[in-house]
Coordinates of C-alpha atoms and ligand atoms in Angstrom, one line a residue:
Chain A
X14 CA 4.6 -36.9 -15.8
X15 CA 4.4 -38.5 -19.3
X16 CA 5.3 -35.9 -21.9
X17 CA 2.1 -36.3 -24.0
X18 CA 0.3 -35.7 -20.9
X19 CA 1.6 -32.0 -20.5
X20 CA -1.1 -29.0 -21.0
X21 CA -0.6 -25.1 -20.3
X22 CA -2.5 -22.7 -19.3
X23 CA -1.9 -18.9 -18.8
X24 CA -2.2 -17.7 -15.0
X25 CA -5.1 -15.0 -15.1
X26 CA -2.6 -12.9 -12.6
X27 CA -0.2 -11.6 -15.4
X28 CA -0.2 -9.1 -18.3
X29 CA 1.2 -9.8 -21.6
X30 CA 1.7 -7.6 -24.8
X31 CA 3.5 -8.0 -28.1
X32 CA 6.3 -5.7 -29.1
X33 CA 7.7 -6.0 -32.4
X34 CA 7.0 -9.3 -32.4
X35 CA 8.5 -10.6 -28.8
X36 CA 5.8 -11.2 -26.2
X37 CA 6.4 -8.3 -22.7
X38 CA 5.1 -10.5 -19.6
X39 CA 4.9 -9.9 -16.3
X40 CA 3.0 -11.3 -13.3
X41 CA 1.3 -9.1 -11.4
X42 CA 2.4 -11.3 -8.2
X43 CA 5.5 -10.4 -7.8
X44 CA 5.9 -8.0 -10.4
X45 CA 9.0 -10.3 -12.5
X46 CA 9.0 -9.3 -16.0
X47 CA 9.9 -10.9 -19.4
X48 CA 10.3 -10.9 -22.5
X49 CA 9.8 -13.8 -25.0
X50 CA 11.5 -14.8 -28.3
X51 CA 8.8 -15.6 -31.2
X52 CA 9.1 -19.5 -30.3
X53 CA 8.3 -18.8 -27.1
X54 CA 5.7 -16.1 -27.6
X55 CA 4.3 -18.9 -29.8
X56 CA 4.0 -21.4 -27.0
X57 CA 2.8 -18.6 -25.2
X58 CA 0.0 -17.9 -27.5
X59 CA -1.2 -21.3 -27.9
X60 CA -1.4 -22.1 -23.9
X61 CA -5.2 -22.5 -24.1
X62 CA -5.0 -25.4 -21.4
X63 CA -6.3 -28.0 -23.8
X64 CA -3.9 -28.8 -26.6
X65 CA -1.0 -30.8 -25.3
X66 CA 2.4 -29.2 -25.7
X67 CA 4.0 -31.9 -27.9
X68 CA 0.9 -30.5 -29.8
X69 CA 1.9 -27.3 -29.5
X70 CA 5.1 -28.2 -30.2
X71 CA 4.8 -29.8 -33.3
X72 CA 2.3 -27.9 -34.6
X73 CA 3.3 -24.3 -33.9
X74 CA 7.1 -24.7 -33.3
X75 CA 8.3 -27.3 -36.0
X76 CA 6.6 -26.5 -38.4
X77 CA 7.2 -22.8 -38.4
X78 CA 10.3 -22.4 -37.0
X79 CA 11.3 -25.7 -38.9
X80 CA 13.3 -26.8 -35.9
X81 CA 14.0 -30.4 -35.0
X82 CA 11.1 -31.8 -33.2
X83 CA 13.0 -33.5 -30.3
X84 CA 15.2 -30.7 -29.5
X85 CA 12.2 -28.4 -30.1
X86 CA 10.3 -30.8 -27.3
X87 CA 13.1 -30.2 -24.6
X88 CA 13.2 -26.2 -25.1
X89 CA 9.8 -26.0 -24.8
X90 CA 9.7 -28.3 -21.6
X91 CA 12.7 -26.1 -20.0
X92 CA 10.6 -22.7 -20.8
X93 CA 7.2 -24.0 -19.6
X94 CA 9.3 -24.9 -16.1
X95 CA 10.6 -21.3 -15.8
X96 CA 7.9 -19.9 -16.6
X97 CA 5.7 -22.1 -14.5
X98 CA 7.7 -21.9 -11.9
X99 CA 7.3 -18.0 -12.0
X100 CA 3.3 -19.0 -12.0
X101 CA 3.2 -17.4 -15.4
X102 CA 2.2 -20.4 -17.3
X103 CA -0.1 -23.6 -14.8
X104 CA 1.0 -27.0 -15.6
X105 CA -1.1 -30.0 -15.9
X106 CA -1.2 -33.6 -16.9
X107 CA -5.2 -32.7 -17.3
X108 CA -6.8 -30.2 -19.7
X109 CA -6.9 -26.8 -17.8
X110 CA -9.6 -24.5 -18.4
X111 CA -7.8 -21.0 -19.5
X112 CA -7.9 -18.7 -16.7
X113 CA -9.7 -15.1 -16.9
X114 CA -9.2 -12.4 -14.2
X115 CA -12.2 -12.8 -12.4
Chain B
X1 CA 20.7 -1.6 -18.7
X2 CA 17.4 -3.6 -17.1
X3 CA 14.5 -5.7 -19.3
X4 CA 12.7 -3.3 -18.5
X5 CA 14.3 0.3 -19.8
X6 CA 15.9 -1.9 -22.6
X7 CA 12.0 -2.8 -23.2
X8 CA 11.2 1.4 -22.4
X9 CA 13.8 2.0 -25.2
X10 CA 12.7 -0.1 -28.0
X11 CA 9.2 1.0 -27.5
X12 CA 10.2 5.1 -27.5
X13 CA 12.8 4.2 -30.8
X14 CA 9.7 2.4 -32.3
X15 CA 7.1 5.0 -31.2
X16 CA 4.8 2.5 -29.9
X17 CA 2.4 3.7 -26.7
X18 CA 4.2 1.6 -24.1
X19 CA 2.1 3.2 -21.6
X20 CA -1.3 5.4 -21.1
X21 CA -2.7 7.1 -18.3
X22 CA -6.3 7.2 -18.4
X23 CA -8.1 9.8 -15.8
X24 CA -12.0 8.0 -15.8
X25 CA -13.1 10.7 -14.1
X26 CA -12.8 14.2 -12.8
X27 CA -15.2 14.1 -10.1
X28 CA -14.0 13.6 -6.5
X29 CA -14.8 13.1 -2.7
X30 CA -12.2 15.0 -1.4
X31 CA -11.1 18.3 -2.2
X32 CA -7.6 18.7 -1.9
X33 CA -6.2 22.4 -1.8
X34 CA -3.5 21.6 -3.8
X35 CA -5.4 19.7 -6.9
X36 CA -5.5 21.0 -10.2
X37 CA -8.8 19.6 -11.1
X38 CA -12.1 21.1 -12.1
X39 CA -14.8 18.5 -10.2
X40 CA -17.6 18.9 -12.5
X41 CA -18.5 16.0 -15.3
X42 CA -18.8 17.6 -18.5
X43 CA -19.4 14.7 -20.3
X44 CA -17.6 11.5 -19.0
X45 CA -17.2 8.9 -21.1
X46 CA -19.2 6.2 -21.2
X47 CA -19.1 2.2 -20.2
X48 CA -19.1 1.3 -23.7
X49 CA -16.9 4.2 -24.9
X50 CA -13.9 3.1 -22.1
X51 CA -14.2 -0.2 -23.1
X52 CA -13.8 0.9 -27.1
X53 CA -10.8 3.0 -26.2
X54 CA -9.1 0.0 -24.2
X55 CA -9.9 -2.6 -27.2
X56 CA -7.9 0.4 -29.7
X57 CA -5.1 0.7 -26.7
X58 CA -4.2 -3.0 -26.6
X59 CA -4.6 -3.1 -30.1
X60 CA -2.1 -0.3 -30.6
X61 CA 0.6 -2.2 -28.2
X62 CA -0.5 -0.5 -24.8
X63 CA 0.6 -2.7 -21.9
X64 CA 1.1 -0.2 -18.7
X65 CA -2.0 1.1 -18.2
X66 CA -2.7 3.6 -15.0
X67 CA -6.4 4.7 -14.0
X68 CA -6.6 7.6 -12.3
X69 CA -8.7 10.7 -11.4
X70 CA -10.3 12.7 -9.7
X71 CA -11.3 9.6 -7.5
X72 CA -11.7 6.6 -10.0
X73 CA -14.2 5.0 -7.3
X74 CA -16.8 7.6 -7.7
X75 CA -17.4 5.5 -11.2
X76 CA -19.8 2.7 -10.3
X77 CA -18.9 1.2 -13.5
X78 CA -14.8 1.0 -12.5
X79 CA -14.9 -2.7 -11.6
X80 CA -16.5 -3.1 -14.7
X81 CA -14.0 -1.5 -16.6
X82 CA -10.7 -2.8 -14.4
X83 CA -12.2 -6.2 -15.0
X84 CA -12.2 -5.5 -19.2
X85 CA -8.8 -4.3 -19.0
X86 CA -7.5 -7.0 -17.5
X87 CA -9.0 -9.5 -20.1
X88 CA -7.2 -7.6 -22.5
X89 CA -3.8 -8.2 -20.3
X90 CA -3.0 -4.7 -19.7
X91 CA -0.6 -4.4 -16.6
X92 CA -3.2 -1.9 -14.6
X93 CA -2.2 0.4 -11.9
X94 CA -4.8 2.5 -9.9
X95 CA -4.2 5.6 -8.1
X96 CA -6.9 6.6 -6.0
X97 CA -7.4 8.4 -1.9
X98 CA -9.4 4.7 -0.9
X99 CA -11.5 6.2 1.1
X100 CA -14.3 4.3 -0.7
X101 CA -12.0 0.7 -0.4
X102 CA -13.1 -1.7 2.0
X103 CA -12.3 -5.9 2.6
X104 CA -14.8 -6.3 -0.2
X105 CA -13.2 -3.4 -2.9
X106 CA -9.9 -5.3 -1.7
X107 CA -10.5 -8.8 -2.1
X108 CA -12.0 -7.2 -5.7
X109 CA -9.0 -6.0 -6.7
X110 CA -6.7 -8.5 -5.7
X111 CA -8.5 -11.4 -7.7
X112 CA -8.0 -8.8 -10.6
X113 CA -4.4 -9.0 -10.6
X114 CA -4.1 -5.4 -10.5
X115 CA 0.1 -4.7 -9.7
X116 CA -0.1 -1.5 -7.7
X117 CA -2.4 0.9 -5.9
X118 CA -1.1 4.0 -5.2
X119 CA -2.5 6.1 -2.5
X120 CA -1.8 9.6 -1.9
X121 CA -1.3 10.4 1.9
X122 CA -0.3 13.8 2.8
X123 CA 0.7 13.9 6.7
X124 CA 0.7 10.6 9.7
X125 CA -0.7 13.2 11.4
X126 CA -4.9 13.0 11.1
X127 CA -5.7 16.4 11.3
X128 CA -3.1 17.3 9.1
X129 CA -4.2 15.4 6.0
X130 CA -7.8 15.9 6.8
X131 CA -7.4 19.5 6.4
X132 CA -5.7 18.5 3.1
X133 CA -8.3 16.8 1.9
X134 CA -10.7 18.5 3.3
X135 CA -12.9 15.1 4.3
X136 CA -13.4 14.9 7.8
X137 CA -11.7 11.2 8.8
X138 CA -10.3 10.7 5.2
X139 CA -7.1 9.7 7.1
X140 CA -9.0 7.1 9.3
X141 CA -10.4 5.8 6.2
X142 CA -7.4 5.9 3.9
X143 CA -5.4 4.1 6.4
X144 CA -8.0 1.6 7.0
X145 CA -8.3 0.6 3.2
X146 CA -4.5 0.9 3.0
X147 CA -4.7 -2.6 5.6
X148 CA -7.3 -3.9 3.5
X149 CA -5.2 -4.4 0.6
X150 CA -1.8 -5.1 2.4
X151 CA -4.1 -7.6 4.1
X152 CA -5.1 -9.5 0.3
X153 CA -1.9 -9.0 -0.4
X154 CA -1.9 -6.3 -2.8
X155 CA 1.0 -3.9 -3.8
X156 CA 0.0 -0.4 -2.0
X157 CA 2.9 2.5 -2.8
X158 CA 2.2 5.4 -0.5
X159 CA 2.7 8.9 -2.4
X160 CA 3.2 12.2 -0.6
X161 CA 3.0 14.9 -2.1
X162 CA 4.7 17.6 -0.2
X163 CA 3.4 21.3 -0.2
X164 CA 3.9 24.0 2.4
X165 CA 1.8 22.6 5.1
X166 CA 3.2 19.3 5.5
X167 CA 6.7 19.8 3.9
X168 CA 8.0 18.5 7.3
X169 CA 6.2 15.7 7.9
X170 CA 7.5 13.2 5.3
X171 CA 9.7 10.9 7.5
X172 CA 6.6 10.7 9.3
X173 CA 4.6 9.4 5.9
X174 CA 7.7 7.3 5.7
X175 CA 7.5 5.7 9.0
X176 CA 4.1 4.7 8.6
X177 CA 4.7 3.6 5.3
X178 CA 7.1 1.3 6.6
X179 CA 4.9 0.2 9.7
X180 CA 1.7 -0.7 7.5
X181 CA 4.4 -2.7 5.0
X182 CA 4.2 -0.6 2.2
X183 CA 6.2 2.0 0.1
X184 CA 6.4 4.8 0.2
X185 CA 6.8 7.6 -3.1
X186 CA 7.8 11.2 -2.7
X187 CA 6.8 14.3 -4.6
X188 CA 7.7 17.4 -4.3
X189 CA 6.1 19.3 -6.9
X190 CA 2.7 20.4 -7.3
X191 CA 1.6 21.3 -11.2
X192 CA -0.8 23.7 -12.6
X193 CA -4.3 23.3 -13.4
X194 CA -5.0 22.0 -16.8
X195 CA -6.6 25.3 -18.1
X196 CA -3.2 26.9 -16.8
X197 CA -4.3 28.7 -13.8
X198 CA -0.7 28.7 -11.9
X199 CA -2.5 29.7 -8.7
X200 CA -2.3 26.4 -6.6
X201 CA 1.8 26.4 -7.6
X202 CA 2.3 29.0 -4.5
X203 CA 1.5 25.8 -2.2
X204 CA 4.4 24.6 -3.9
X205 CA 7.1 23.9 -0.8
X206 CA 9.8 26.7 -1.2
X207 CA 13.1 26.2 -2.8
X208 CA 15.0 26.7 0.3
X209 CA 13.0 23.7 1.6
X210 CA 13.9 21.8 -1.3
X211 CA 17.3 22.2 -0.5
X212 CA 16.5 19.8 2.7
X213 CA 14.5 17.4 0.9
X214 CA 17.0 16.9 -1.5
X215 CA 20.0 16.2 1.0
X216 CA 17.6 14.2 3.1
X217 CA 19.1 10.2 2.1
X218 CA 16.3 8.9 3.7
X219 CA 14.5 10.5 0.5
X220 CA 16.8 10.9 -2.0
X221 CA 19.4 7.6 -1.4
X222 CA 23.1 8.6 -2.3
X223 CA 23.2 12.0 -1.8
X224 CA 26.6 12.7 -3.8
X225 CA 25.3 10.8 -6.5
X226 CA 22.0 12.7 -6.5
X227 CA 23.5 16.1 -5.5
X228 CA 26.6 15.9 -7.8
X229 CA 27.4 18.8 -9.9
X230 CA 26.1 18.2 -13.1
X231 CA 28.4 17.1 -16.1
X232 CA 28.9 19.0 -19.0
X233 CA 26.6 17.5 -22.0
X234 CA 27.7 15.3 -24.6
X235 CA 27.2 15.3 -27.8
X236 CA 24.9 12.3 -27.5
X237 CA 22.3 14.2 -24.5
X238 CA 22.2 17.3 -27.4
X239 CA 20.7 14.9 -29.2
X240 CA 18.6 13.3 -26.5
X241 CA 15.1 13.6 -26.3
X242 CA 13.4 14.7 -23.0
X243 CA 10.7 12.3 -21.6
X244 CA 8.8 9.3 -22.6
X245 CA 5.7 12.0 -23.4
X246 CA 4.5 11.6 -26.6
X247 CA 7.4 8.8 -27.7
X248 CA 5.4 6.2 -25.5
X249 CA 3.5 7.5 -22.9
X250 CA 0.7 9.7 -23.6
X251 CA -2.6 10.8 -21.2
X252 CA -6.3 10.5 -22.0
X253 CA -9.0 12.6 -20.4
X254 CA -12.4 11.4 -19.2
X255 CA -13.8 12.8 -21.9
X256 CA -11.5 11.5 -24.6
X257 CA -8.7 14.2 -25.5
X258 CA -5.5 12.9 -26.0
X259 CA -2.4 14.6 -24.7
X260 CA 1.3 13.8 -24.7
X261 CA 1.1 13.8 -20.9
X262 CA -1.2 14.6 -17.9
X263 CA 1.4 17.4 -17.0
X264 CA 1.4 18.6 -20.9
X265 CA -1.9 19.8 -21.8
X266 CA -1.0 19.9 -25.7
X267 CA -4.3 19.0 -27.1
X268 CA -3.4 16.1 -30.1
X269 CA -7.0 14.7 -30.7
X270 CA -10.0 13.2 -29.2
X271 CA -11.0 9.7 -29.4
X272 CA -14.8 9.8 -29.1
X273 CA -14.3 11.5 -33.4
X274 CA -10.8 9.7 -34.1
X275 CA -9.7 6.4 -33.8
X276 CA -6.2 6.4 -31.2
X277 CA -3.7 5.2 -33.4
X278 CA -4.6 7.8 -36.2
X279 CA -4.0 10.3 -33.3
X280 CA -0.9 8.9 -32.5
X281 CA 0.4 8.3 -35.5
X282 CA -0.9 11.2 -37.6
X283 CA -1.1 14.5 -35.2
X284 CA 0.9 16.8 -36.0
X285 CA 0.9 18.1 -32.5
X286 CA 2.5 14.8 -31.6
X287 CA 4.8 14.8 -34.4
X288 CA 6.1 18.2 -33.5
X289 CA 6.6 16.9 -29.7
X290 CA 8.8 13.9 -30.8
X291 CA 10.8 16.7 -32.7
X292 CA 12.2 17.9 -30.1
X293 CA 16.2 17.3 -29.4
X294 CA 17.9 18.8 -26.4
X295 CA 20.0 20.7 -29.0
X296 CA 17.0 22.3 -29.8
X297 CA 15.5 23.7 -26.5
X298 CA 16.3 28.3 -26.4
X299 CA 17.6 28.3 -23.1
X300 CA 18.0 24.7 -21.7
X301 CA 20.6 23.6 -24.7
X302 CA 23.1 26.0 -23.5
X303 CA 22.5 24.9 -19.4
X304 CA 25.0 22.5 -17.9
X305 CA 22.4 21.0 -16.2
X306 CA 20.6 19.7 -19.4
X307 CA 21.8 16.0 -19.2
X308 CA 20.7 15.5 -15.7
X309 CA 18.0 18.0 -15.5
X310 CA 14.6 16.6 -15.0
X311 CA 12.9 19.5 -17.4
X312 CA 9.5 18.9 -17.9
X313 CA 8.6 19.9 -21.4
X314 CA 4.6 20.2 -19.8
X315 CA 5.3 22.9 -17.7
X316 CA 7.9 24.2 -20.0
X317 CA 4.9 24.7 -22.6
X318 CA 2.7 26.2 -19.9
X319 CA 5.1 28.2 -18.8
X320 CA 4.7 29.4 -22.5
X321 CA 7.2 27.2 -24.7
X322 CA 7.4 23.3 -24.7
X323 CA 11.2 24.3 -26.2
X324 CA 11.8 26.7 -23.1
X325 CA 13.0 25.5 -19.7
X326 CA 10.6 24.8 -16.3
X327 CA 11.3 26.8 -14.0
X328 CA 10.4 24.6 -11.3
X329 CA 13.2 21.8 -13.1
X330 CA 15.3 24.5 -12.8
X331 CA 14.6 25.3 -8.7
X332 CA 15.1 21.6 -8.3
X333 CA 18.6 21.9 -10.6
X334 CA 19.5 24.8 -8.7
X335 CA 18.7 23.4 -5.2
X336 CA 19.8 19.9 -5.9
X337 CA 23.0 20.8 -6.9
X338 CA 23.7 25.1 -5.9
X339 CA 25.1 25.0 -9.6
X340 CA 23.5 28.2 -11.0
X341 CA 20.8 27.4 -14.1
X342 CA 20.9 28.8 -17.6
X343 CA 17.7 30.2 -17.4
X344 CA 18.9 32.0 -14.1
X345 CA 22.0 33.3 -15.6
X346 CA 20.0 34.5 -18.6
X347 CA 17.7 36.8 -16.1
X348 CA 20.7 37.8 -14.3
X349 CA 19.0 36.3 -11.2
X350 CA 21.6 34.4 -8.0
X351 CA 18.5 32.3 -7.3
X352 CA 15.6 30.8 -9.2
X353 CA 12.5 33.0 -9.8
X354 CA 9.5 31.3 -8.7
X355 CA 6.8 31.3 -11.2
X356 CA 4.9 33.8 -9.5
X357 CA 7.4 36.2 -10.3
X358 CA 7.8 36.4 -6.8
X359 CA 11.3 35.7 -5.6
X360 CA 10.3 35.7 -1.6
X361 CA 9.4 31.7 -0.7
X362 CA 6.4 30.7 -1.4
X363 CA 3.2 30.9 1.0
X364 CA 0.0 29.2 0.7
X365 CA -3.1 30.8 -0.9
X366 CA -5.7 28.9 0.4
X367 CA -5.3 29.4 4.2
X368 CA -5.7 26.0 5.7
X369 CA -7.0 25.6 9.0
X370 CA -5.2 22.6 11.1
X371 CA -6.5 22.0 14.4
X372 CA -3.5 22.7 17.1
Ligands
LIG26 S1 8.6 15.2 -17.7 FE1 6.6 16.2 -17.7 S2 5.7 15.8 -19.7 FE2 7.4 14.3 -19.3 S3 6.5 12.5 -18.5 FE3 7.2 13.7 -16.8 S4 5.4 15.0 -16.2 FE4 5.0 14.2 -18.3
LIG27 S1 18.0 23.7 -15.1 FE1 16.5 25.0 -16.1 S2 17.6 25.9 -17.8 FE2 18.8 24.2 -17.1 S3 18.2 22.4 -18.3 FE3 16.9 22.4 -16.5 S4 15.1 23.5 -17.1 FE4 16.6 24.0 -18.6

């Protein structure tokens, strides 16, 4: 999957909340539990499952964090697998439309 | 220490509501002889208040968030409000009897994402629960919606609360617990009303019987470590706190009032004429709760059981003194471990006085009829 191709969306099966700045989540599935770092929270936030990440990337981690782009590019990529891959986050080369508990 | 208690500890060090129980109702279908409830609705709040309150919750850092009742089904609106909680990504548990859950209620709550339902069984024996609950085939019905879920694959944790009628049956519970693929949650204490009245506590199961329950592994898991003698307290537990109530937990009422607990009926505000977080933040009720150091307590500072005691500071304050010991924390001590407590020593007593006054086990009030 080409890189620029990559969108995220949030699964509508977890619940998320913000404690002192790091992001609690945890997926209702099978009840695994996190907590996220302020980059991460920040990708977290902006996984409205139409902005490509290297959008998200560069717009909400380099600039902020003022991190190297590249390097910024990989980390995110890594997280988004975990976290996909603990159907926290849905992965795409299409636009998502952002899931709501139904 | 795990994510999540590392996660518990931040939040009670930084005094943010980790977790609320909300009680949407009072009402009920079934009429448990042990519940501490008054049925009638005496104001309930509304769709749109609920719905207010969750918006504040999430806004003041809430993420666990249990609905309970009387029977939260009896609200035809509960969908409505599970379904706004979970916009708002509050992790939302449900306790409830299920009597009213079918495939449909299931499916429902599946496609919420809720993470656990708990379901209160009393007895794998019918007649036994039914005369519980006092709803003719609740146990046909409970068990039936218990499937349901398991089926949609929903987490179901069975709780049993044990009292003097079923106080032998729970490796029954636990059996079928383990046959319909669900757990299975324990509990042996049965609280007060709300308004005080202590007169359901004598179907509380008697200490002796404790004694059982509490060597019972199949219950308890390592029975040395959960039996051990207690160890003398540090200087850090004098200067522990006791629970999460009030630090980040605290109950609302179906009619607004905010307490530290649902076992500490301290009343700290009401959110239909305050907004939550000025509650929380600025009642001084709440302020003089989170107080509150071990070093503190009259009796319980001086008891070698006060670093593994499980006092309650609720039923300490209905017992009269939210600094005083529970006496029921202190049967459990006392059975869990024969270690005398300091509130027995203090009365001079070899065993713990029940809160009756009555030192002869306990026997139920309300005579229950169970069908041979
Ligand atoms: S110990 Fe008592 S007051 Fe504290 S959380 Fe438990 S029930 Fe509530
Ligand atoms: S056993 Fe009783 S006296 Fe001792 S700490 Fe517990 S509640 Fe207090």
């Amino acid at each position: 999957m080409p890189e620029d191709c990559i969108y995220i969306a949030r699964s509508s099966a977890i619940a998320a909340r913000a404690l002192a700045g790091e992001m609690m989540v945890m997926n209702s599935a099978d009840s695994t539990f996190f907590t996220l770092n302020e980059v991460a929270t920040a990708i977290f936030q902006a996984a409205d499952g139409h902005t490509p990440l290297r959008e998200i990337v560069r717009d909400r981690i380099c600039e902020q964090f003022d991190v190297d782009s590249e390097q910024a590019q990989a980390d995110a990529e890594q997280f988004v697998a975990e976290l996909s891959s603990h159907g926290i986050l849905l992965v795409s080369n299409q636009p998502l439309a952002p899931e709501a508990p139904r | 220490m795990s994510l999540m208690s590392e996660v518990g500890q931040k939040a009670f060090n930084l005094g943010v509501p980790l977790a609320v129980h909300m009680d949407v109702t009072y009402r009920c279908n079934e009429r448990c002889v042990h519940c501490y409830l008054d049925h009638d609705d005496h104001g309930e709040m509304t769709t749109a208040e609920i719905k207010d309150a969750l918006d504040q919750l999430a806004e003041a850092g809430v993420f666990f968030l249990s609905f309970s009742g009387g029977e939260v089904f009896l609200r035809r609106d509960f969908f409505e409000i599970v379904e706004y909680a979970r916009r708002l990504l509050f992790n939302v548990k449900i306790k409830t009897n299920a009597v009213m859950i079918h495939e449909k209620e299931a499916r429902r709550i599946r496609e919420l994402a809720v993470d656990t339902i708990q379901i209160s069984v009393y007895s794998h024996r019918p007649e036994v629960h039914d005369a519980i609950t006092k709803l003719p085939h609740s146990f046909e019905r409970t068990i039936k919606a218990i499937r349901f879920l398991h089926e949609q694959g929903v987490r179901v944790t069975i709780a049993n609360v044990l009292m003097t009628v079923n106080s032998s049956d729970h490796s029954g519970v636990q059996e079928l617990a383990a046959e319909l693929g669900v757990q299975y949650t324990l509990d042996p204490t049965i609280t007060p009303m709300m308004d005080g009245d202590t007169s359901v506590l004598s179907l509380r199961i008697p200490g002796e019987e404790l004694t059982e329950v509490f060597h019972n592994p199949a219950l308890v898991g390592s029975q040395e470590e959960f039996c051990a003698p207690p160890k003398p307290p540090s200087e850090e537990d004098l200067e522990g706190y006791s629970c999460s109530a009030g630090h980040s937990f605290c109950y609302i009422s179906p009619y607004g009032d905010v307490f530290p607990c649902v076992q500490f009926p301290l009343p700290t505000g009401n959110i239909r004429q305050q907004k939550f977080l000025d509650i929380w933040n600025l009642s001084p009720e709440l302020k003089k709760v989170r107080s509150i150091q071990a070093k503190d307590l009259t009796v319980c500072s001086s008891c070698s059981h006060v670093s593994s005691c499980t006092r309650c500071p609720g039923l300490a304050y209905m017992e009269g003194s939210m600094r005083g010991p529970s006496t029921a924390d202190c049967e459990k001590s006392f059975y869990r471990t024969g270690v005398p407590t300091a509130n027995m020593l203090q009365q001079g007593l070899s065993k713990p006085r029940t809160l009756s006054g009555n030192p002869a086990p306990l026997i139920q009030i309300r005579p229950i009829a169970v069908p041979a």
